[in-house]
Amino acid sequence: MLLAESGVAWTSLRNGYYAHSVLWLLSPWRQTGEIAAPADGPISWTDRADSAEAAAVILAGDRRFDGPVTLTARQAVTLADVAAMASEISGREVKRVVLDDEEWIADKVADGMPEGMARMMLTRYQAAREGRFAGVDPLLANLLGREPRGVAEQLEDDSTG
């Protein structure tokens, strides 16, 4: 608010949710054939390298930006969508299993995660359910001059790396 009222040109980059972190949320899907997690909502998973490239274009380019700049993937996907992508990439069915929030926390605690950390991580799923990460914008693709990398590319990289 202060920047907007200052009269000075400013830019604030609002990057989408970094796509590499989707791999952290998938549980051991390769071994189990399941993505077991709490209920979620659509997230515009955005590649960090794409965001960095767009930031460089903004900083070095002639186009003037003033105010917030949203850099996201063009599509927001759920973990059910990710399970479908994982199925296609792996060549075997990957099921999306929705866990009750408290069951998920209990599982994380049983695996050695401190309960406070598990509860903090649960807020990511809760926020997604509320649609807080669902926003998409075509600007990232426009700045890159190509489609940004998506979740499918993250899964493919994970399967080959």
PDB file of C-alpha atoms in Angstrom:
ATOM      1  CA  MET A   1       0.000   0.000   0.000  1.00  0.00           C
ATOM      2  CA  LEU A   2       2.783   2.444   0.892  1.00  0.00           C
ATOM      3  CA  LEU A   3       4.613   1.774  -2.372  1.00  0.00           C
ATOM      4  CA  ALA A   4       1.461   2.242  -4.436  1.00  0.00           C
ATOM      5  CA  GLU A   5       0.794   5.566  -2.727  1.00  0.00           C
ATOM      6  CA  SER A   6       4.412   6.774  -2.935  1.00  0.00           C
ATOM      7  CA  GLY A   7       4.278   7.857  -6.574  1.00  0.00           C
ATOM      8  CA  VAL A   8       7.566   6.028  -7.236  1.00  0.00           C
ATOM      9  CA  ALA A   9       7.540   3.282  -9.838  1.00  0.00           C
ATOM     10  CA  TRP A  10       7.970  -0.130  -8.248  1.00  0.00           C
ATOM     11  CA  THR A  11       7.629  -3.770  -9.140  1.00  0.00           C
ATOM     12  CA  SER A  12       6.838  -6.716  -6.910  1.00  0.00           C
ATOM     13  CA  LEU A  13       7.140 -10.169  -8.422  1.00  0.00           C
ATOM     14  CA  ARG A  14       4.444 -12.588  -7.310  1.00  0.00           C
ATOM     15  CA  ASN A  15       5.727 -15.985  -8.327  1.00  0.00           C
ATOM     16  CA  GLY A  16       3.475 -19.007  -8.446  1.00  0.00           C
ATOM     17  CA  TYR A  17       3.967 -21.883  -6.054  1.00  0.00           C
ATOM     18  CA  TYR A  18       7.354 -23.376  -6.901  1.00  0.00           C
ATOM     19  CA  ALA A  19       6.822 -26.575  -8.866  1.00  0.00           C
ATOM     20  CA  HIS A  20       9.770 -28.511  -7.464  1.00  0.00           C
ATOM     21  CA  SER A  21       7.964 -28.674  -4.122  1.00  0.00           C
ATOM     22  CA  VAL A  22       5.184 -30.809  -5.630  1.00  0.00           C
ATOM     23  CA  LEU A  23       7.639 -33.707  -5.475  1.00  0.00           C
ATOM     24  CA  TRP A  24       7.828 -33.293  -1.684  1.00  0.00           C
ATOM     25  CA  LEU A  25       4.056 -33.670  -1.395  1.00  0.00           C
ATOM     26  CA  LEU A  26       3.653 -36.843  -3.381  1.00  0.00           C
ATOM     27  CA  SER A  27       4.620 -39.355  -0.705  1.00  0.00           C
ATOM     28  CA  PRO A  28       6.539 -42.377  -2.009  1.00  0.00           C
ATOM     29  CA  TRP A  29       4.223 -42.670  -5.009  1.00  0.00           C
ATOM     30  CA  ARG A  30       6.715 -44.605  -7.095  1.00  0.00           C
ATOM     31  CA  GLN A  31       6.854 -47.389  -4.514  1.00  0.00           C
ATOM     32  CA  THR A  32       3.196 -47.366  -3.424  1.00  0.00           C
ATOM     33  CA  GLY A  33       1.373 -46.303  -6.594  1.00  0.00           C
ATOM     34  CA  GLU A  34      -0.492 -43.761  -4.473  1.00  0.00           C
ATOM     35  CA  ILE A  35      -0.376 -40.062  -3.790  1.00  0.00           C
ATOM     36  CA  ALA A  36      -1.692 -40.016  -0.232  1.00  0.00           C
ATOM     37  CA  ALA A  37      -2.257 -36.552   1.203  1.00  0.00           C
ATOM     38  CA  PRO A  38      -4.990 -34.382   2.714  1.00  0.00           C
ATOM     39  CA  ALA A  39      -7.668 -32.864   0.512  1.00  0.00           C
ATOM     40  CA  ASP A  40      -6.175 -30.123  -1.639  1.00  0.00           C
ATOM     41  CA  GLY A  41      -7.188 -27.647  -4.297  1.00  0.00           C
ATOM     42  CA  PRO A  42      -5.745 -26.300  -7.529  1.00  0.00           C
ATOM     43  CA  ILE A  43      -2.237 -24.880  -7.391  1.00  0.00           C
ATOM     44  CA  SER A  44      -0.459 -22.996 -10.176  1.00  0.00           C
ATOM     45  CA  TRP A  45       2.827 -24.885  -9.833  1.00  0.00           C
ATOM     46  CA  THR A  46       5.487 -22.687 -11.413  1.00  0.00           C
ATOM     47  CA  ASP A  47       9.059 -23.596 -12.288  1.00  0.00           C
ATOM     48  CA  ARG A  48      11.675 -21.551 -10.393  1.00  0.00           C
ATOM     49  CA  ALA A  49      13.948 -21.336 -13.416  1.00  0.00           C
ATOM     50  CA  ASP A  50      11.082 -19.957 -15.501  1.00  0.00           C
ATOM     51  CA  SER A  51      10.342 -17.368 -12.816  1.00  0.00           C
ATOM     52  CA  ALA A  52      14.019 -16.375 -12.683  1.00  0.00           C
ATOM     53  CA  GLU A  53      14.192 -16.088 -16.474  1.00  0.00           C
ATOM     54  CA  ALA A  54      11.099 -13.886 -16.503  1.00  0.00           C
ATOM     55  CA  ALA A  55      12.568 -11.707 -13.748  1.00  0.00           C
ATOM     56  CA  ALA A  56      15.678 -11.221 -15.895  1.00  0.00           C
ATOM     57  CA  VAL A  57      13.501 -10.281 -18.869  1.00  0.00           C
ATOM     58  CA  ILE A  58      11.675  -7.746 -16.705  1.00  0.00           C
ATOM     59  CA  LEU A  59      14.901  -6.264 -15.314  1.00  0.00           C
ATOM     60  CA  ALA A  60      16.740  -6.105 -18.640  1.00  0.00           C
ATOM     61  CA  GLY A  61      13.836  -5.307 -20.923  1.00  0.00           C
ATOM     62  CA  ASP A  62      12.400  -2.106 -22.249  1.00  0.00           C
ATOM     63  CA  ARG A  63       8.868  -2.830 -21.081  1.00  0.00           C
ATOM     64  CA  ARG A  64       7.941  -0.822 -18.023  1.00  0.00           C
ATOM     65  CA  PHE A  65       6.254  -2.515 -15.090  1.00  0.00           C
ATOM     66  CA  ASP A  66       4.755  -0.633 -12.175  1.00  0.00           C
ATOM     67  CA  GLY A  67       3.124  -2.516  -9.342  1.00  0.00           C
ATOM     68  CA  PRO A  68       2.635  -6.213  -8.721  1.00  0.00           C
ATOM     69  CA  VAL A  69       3.594  -8.641 -11.482  1.00  0.00           C
ATOM     70  CA  THR A  70       2.128 -12.149 -11.327  1.00  0.00           C
ATOM     71  CA  LEU A  71       4.302 -14.931 -12.722  1.00  0.00           C
ATOM     72  CA  THR A  72       2.462 -18.246 -12.707  1.00  0.00           C
ATOM     73  CA  ALA A  73       1.821 -21.274 -14.823  1.00  0.00           C
ATOM     74  CA  ARG A  74      -1.188 -21.006 -17.133  1.00  0.00           C
ATOM     75  CA  GLN A  75      -2.979 -23.843 -15.372  1.00  0.00           C
ATOM     76  CA  ALA A  76      -3.651 -24.736 -11.751  1.00  0.00           C
ATOM     77  CA  VAL A  77      -3.822 -28.450 -10.988  1.00  0.00           C
ATOM     78  CA  THR A  78      -4.856 -30.628  -8.067  1.00  0.00           C
ATOM     79  CA  LEU A  79      -3.059 -33.672  -6.729  1.00  0.00           C
ATOM     80  CA  ALA A  80      -5.668 -35.787  -8.559  1.00  0.00           C
ATOM     81  CA  ASP A  81      -4.442 -34.141 -11.766  1.00  0.00           C
ATOM     82  CA  VAL A  82      -0.858 -34.845 -10.708  1.00  0.00           C
ATOM     83  CA  ALA A  83      -1.745 -38.515 -10.096  1.00  0.00           C
ATOM     84  CA  ALA A  84      -3.093 -38.713 -13.657  1.00  0.00           C
ATOM     85  CA  MET A  85       0.133 -37.167 -14.982  1.00  0.00           C
ATOM     86  CA  ALA A  86       2.238 -39.549 -12.870  1.00  0.00           C
ATOM     87  CA  SER A  87       0.217 -42.476 -14.234  1.00  0.00           C
ATOM     88  CA  GLU A  88       0.901 -41.409 -17.794  1.00  0.00           C
ATOM     89  CA  ILE A  89       4.603 -40.769 -17.191  1.00  0.00           C
ATOM     90  CA  SER A  90       5.230 -43.958 -15.198  1.00  0.00           C
ATOM     91  CA  GLY A  91       3.064 -46.184 -17.358  1.00  0.00           C
ATOM     92  CA  ARG A  92       1.169 -47.558 -14.359  1.00  0.00           C
ATOM     93  CA  GLU A  93      -1.842 -46.380 -12.406  1.00  0.00           C
ATOM     94  CA  VAL A  94      -1.107 -43.893  -9.645  1.00  0.00           C
ATOM     95  CA  LYS A  95      -4.098 -43.353  -7.357  1.00  0.00           C
ATOM     96  CA  ARG A  96      -4.915 -40.186  -5.447  1.00  0.00           C
ATOM     97  CA  VAL A  97      -5.814 -41.123  -1.869  1.00  0.00           C
ATOM     98  CA  VAL A  98      -7.342 -38.346   0.226  1.00  0.00           C
ATOM     99  CA  LEU A  99      -6.390 -38.627   3.872  1.00  0.00           C
ATOM    100  CA  ASP A 100      -8.235 -37.031   6.750  1.00  0.00           C
ATOM    101  CA  ASP A 101      -6.208 -34.081   8.080  1.00  0.00           C
ATOM    102  CA  GLU A 102      -5.693 -35.639  11.517  1.00  0.00           C
ATOM    103  CA  GLU A 103      -4.835 -39.039  10.007  1.00  0.00           C
ATOM    104  CA  TRP A 104      -2.214 -37.359   7.818  1.00  0.00           C
ATOM    105  CA  ILE A 105      -0.733 -35.544  10.827  1.00  0.00           C
ATOM    106  CA  ALA A 106      -0.637 -38.793  12.811  1.00  0.00           C
ATOM    107  CA  ASP A 107       1.156 -40.511   9.915  1.00  0.00           C
ATOM    108  CA  LYS A 108       3.726 -37.714   9.713  1.00  0.00           C
ATOM    109  CA  VAL A 109       4.315 -37.802  13.475  1.00  0.00           C
ATOM    110  CA  ALA A 110       4.687 -41.599  13.337  1.00  0.00           C
ATOM    111  CA  ASP A 111       7.331 -41.081  10.622  1.00  0.00           C
ATOM    112  CA  GLY A 112       9.280 -38.823  13.002  1.00  0.00           C
ATOM    113  CA  MET A 113       8.058 -35.355  12.039  1.00  0.00           C
ATOM    114  CA  PRO A 114       7.375 -33.041  14.993  1.00  0.00           C
ATOM    115  CA  GLU A 115       3.633 -32.467  15.342  1.00  0.00           C
ATOM    116  CA  GLY A 116       4.019 -28.690  15.126  1.00  0.00           C
ATOM    117  CA  MET A 117       5.795 -29.052  11.792  1.00  0.00           C
ATOM    118  CA  ALA A 118       3.109 -31.419  10.486  1.00  0.00           C
ATOM    119  CA  ARG A 119       0.379 -28.973  11.484  1.00  0.00           C
ATOM    120  CA  MET A 120       2.239 -26.139   9.804  1.00  0.00           C
ATOM    121  CA  MET A 121       2.609 -28.203   6.611  1.00  0.00           C
ATOM    122  CA  LEU A 122      -1.102 -29.019   6.707  1.00  0.00           C
ATOM    123  CA  THR A 123      -1.850 -25.323   6.208  1.00  0.00           C
ATOM    124  CA  ARG A 124      -0.541 -25.660   2.625  1.00  0.00           C
ATOM    125  CA  TYR A 125      -3.320 -28.137   1.850  1.00  0.00           C
ATOM    126  CA  GLN A 126      -5.906 -26.042   3.678  1.00  0.00           C
ATOM    127  CA  ALA A 127      -4.911 -22.926   1.749  1.00  0.00           C
ATOM    128  CA  ALA A 128      -5.080 -24.861  -1.523  1.00  0.00           C
ATOM    129  CA  ARG A 129      -8.573 -26.063  -0.609  1.00  0.00           C
ATOM    130  CA  GLU A 130      -9.537 -22.419  -0.158  1.00  0.00           C
ATOM    131  CA  GLY A 131      -8.230 -21.598  -3.640  1.00  0.00           C
ATOM    132  CA  ARG A 132      -5.371 -19.426  -2.416  1.00  0.00           C
ATOM    133  CA  PHE A 133      -2.862 -20.885  -4.910  1.00  0.00           C
ATOM    134  CA  ALA A 134      -5.224 -21.262  -7.874  1.00  0.00           C
ATOM    135  CA  GLY A 135      -4.526 -17.956  -9.611  1.00  0.00           C
ATOM    136  CA  VAL A 136      -3.043 -18.177 -13.083  1.00  0.00           C
ATOM    137  CA  ASP A 137      -1.785 -15.545 -15.490  1.00  0.00           C
ATOM    138  CA  PRO A 138      -0.474 -15.674 -19.088  1.00  0.00           C
ATOM    139  CA  LEU A 139       2.294 -13.111 -18.427  1.00  0.00           C
ATOM    140  CA  LEU A 140       4.985 -15.672 -17.584  1.00  0.00           C
ATOM    141  CA  ALA A 141       4.516 -17.448 -20.926  1.00  0.00           C
ATOM    142  CA  ASN A 142       4.439 -14.096 -22.726  1.00  0.00           C
ATOM    143  CA  LEU A 143       7.701 -12.976 -21.136  1.00  0.00           C
ATOM    144  CA  LEU A 144       9.388 -16.305 -21.842  1.00  0.00           C
ATOM    145  CA  GLY A 145       8.115 -16.504 -25.401  1.00  0.00           C
ATOM    146  CA  ARG A 146       7.190 -20.159 -24.728  1.00  0.00           C
ATOM    147  CA  GLU A 147       5.060 -22.237 -22.429  1.00  0.00           C
ATOM    148  CA  PRO A 148       6.441 -22.478 -18.892  1.00  0.00           C
ATOM    149  CA  ARG A 149       7.479 -25.875 -17.561  1.00  0.00           C
ATOM    150  CA  GLY A 150       4.706 -27.616 -15.692  1.00  0.00           C
ATOM    151  CA  VAL A 151       4.225 -30.372 -13.170  1.00  0.00           C
ATOM    152  CA  ALA A 152       4.519 -33.049 -15.851  1.00  0.00           C
ATOM    153  CA  GLU A 153       8.058 -31.859 -16.618  1.00  0.00           C
ATOM    154  CA  GLN A 154       8.920 -31.970 -12.902  1.00  0.00           C
ATOM    155  CA  LEU A 155       7.689 -35.570 -12.738  1.00  0.00           C
ATOM    156  CA  GLU A 156       9.613 -36.499 -15.882  1.00  0.00           C
ATOM    157  CA  ASP A 157      12.794 -34.946 -14.465  1.00  0.00           C
ATOM    158  CA  ASP A 158      12.231 -36.865 -11.214  1.00  0.00           C
ATOM    159  CA  SER A 159      11.803 -40.130 -13.091  1.00  0.00           C
ATOM    160  CA  THR A 160      15.040 -39.710 -15.016  1.00  0.00           C
ATOM    161  CA  GLY A 161      17.121 -38.196 -12.235  1.00  0.00           C
TER     162      GLY A 161
END
